Structure formats: C-alpha cells, structure tokens
Amino acid sequence: MKFSAALALAALNGAAAFVAPKGPVASTQLAMSDYRTSVRDDIGVGSGGSPLYKTGGTARDLAEIWDNSSPVIVQGGSLRTWSFANPAIESVQVLLKTEGRPLDADVELWQGPDNTPHKMRVYVEDGALRTFNAVIGTPRGPNTVAIRNIGQLEFPLDAVVRPDRDDGLAAGIASVATRSETIQGGALRTYPFNPTVDSVAIILKTDGRPLNARIELLQGPNNNKQVVELYTEDGLDRPFFAIVETPGSGNVVRVVNTAPVEFPLYASVDAYRVGGGGDWADDGLMIGRAF
C-alpha cells in the first residue's frame, strides 16, 4: 500500500517536471511605429481610414510666416518672379492672399529655357478667409518661381515666396499627413471634415510619373471655395504639399486625378490644425451644430 502511494507520488512529480514554465504573455496587438520615412522616399500606400486630428499646438502657424516675411503686391494682370540660384534650395514656400477679394493666379516653376516642370492654376473665393499655402519642389537649381495675377486690375494679391527649411512647412505637413491612398487615373476621392478642423494638410505624389490633379474645397453642393489645378512632370522628384484652410462647417476636400488610368497618384489628406470648435464663423450652415 505504501509502495503504491510512493509510486503514484513519483509519477505526479515526474509529470510536473514536463510542464512548460509560464513566461510573459506576448501581445498580438499590432502597434504603429513612431518612425516615419521621408515623404520624398516613401511612395507606398498607407492604411487609409479616418483622419487623425492633431491639436493646434503641433501645427506651424501660418500667421507667423506672414509676419516674418515681406509680401510682394502683384497687381491684376501683372507678373512677378522670384529666382533661386542656390542648388541647395530643394523646396520653396508659396503663400498667396488678398484683402477679402477673389484670388485668381497662375503659379509656374521655371528651370532653364522653355522648361516648366511645375505649374498651378489657383482660385480662391475669399483670399483673406482662405489663404493659399503650398510648398513646391525645386531640386537642381537654379529655379525661378513665376506668379501671374490673372484677375482684373481691381483684384491685387499679396505673395510670399521663400525657401522652405528642413523643419519648415513641408516637414510640418508630412508629420501630420502620414496616411496615403492610391487614386487611379480618372478617379476621385472626397474627404469630409468636422467643423472644428481649421485647416487640412494635403500631399500629392507619384512613383516618378507625371502628376495631373485638381484639388477642390467644397462647402455645400457644388459650392467651390478653393480650386487648384496642378501639373508636375515628376511627382516623386517634385511632390506637392499644401495647407487648405477650412473655416466654418460642411467642408469637404475633393481630389481628382485628371490623368489617364496609367498614371495613378498617392494622396495624403489629414487635419492640420484643429480649433476649439466654438470660434468658427457663423456662415448660416447648421450642419453638425449642437444647441
């Protein structure tokens, strides 16, 4: 009897020796890395989804750029140019505004005789409420930025064109617009935003093919507040960065790939600056407004 009990106890101890020790349980939850590659180098498509709204403190203040610069007045029907002979300047900030009147201008990048690798047609309904803010690539200088005010003489505009530093406007846009999606040729994507979003960051690029696109800011059915028609001969060498101001409610950003189906583009659209939600203008639209 005692021998049987001892034999059973030995068998139990032997089985316990083969039990795997308990270690830390590994989580299978997917985590997003904090490391971000350069927008110029990364042409992959992100996961998409809803925008990640950023706080206002993380966004570079556009008013600071205007305060620290000397705007040049471009009268209606006239042309102004800014030349950059230093080949180290790889990108340039282009900011346009008016005193509340419509803004209608052509922006071109000249590189050598009869070579225009980048050009835009810009229209803004109210150039004071919604200023135009963009960064264009200028690799391998010298380069010249030309701005032509195609509005009437009664509609002048103020222009600021200056080099973009490594920690400048493009870096701020790239730190916010981290998700991208493919827009095939002839297709479009729409991005609605909450009334608390004051401005939106946009990045358009390709894998090295030409980039043809139209960016629209809609506020209500077929009500274009801002339209940008864009062409770039190489969307990887010269990606397009922009900040679109979206005051009020009912704002929708629409990106249209106007190129053929063989020329897809990669679009990143995300909230750039988010306000408190109580200081946006009373434009008569009650969409999403709580009482």
mmCIF file of C-alpha atoms in Angstrom, residues 2 6 111 137 165 183 189 221 228 232 250 257 276 287:
data_model
loop_
_atom_site.group_PDB
_atom_site.id
_atom_site.type_symbol
_atom_site.label_atom_id
_atom_site.label_comp_id
_atom_site.label_asym_id
_atom_site.label_seq_id
_atom_site.Cartn_x
_atom_site.Cartn_y
_atom_site.Cartn_z
ATOM 1 C CA LYS A 2 2.760 2.394 0.977
ATOM 2 C CA ALA A 6 5.007 6.351 -3.222
ATOM 3 C CA GLN A 111 14.021 75.640 -64.782
ATOM 4 C CA GLY A 137 9.946 71.132 -55.053
ATOM 5 C CA ARG A 165 13.845 74.800 -44.448
ATOM 6 C CA ILE A 183 -6.182 57.439 -56.659
ATOM 7 C CA ARG A 189 -11.692 60.856 -53.520
ATOM 8 C CA PRO A 221 -23.459 71.283 -53.016
ATOM 9 C CA VAL A 228 -6.158 74.186 -57.526
ATOM 10 C CA THR A 232 4.117 68.238 -62.120
ATOM 11 C CA GLY A 250 -19.666 71.393 -44.088
ATOM 12 C CA ASN A 257 -6.763 62.558 -60.684
ATOM 13 C CA GLY A 276 -11.696 74.778 -30.081
ATOM 14 C CA ILE A 287 -24.723 71.048 -40.108
#
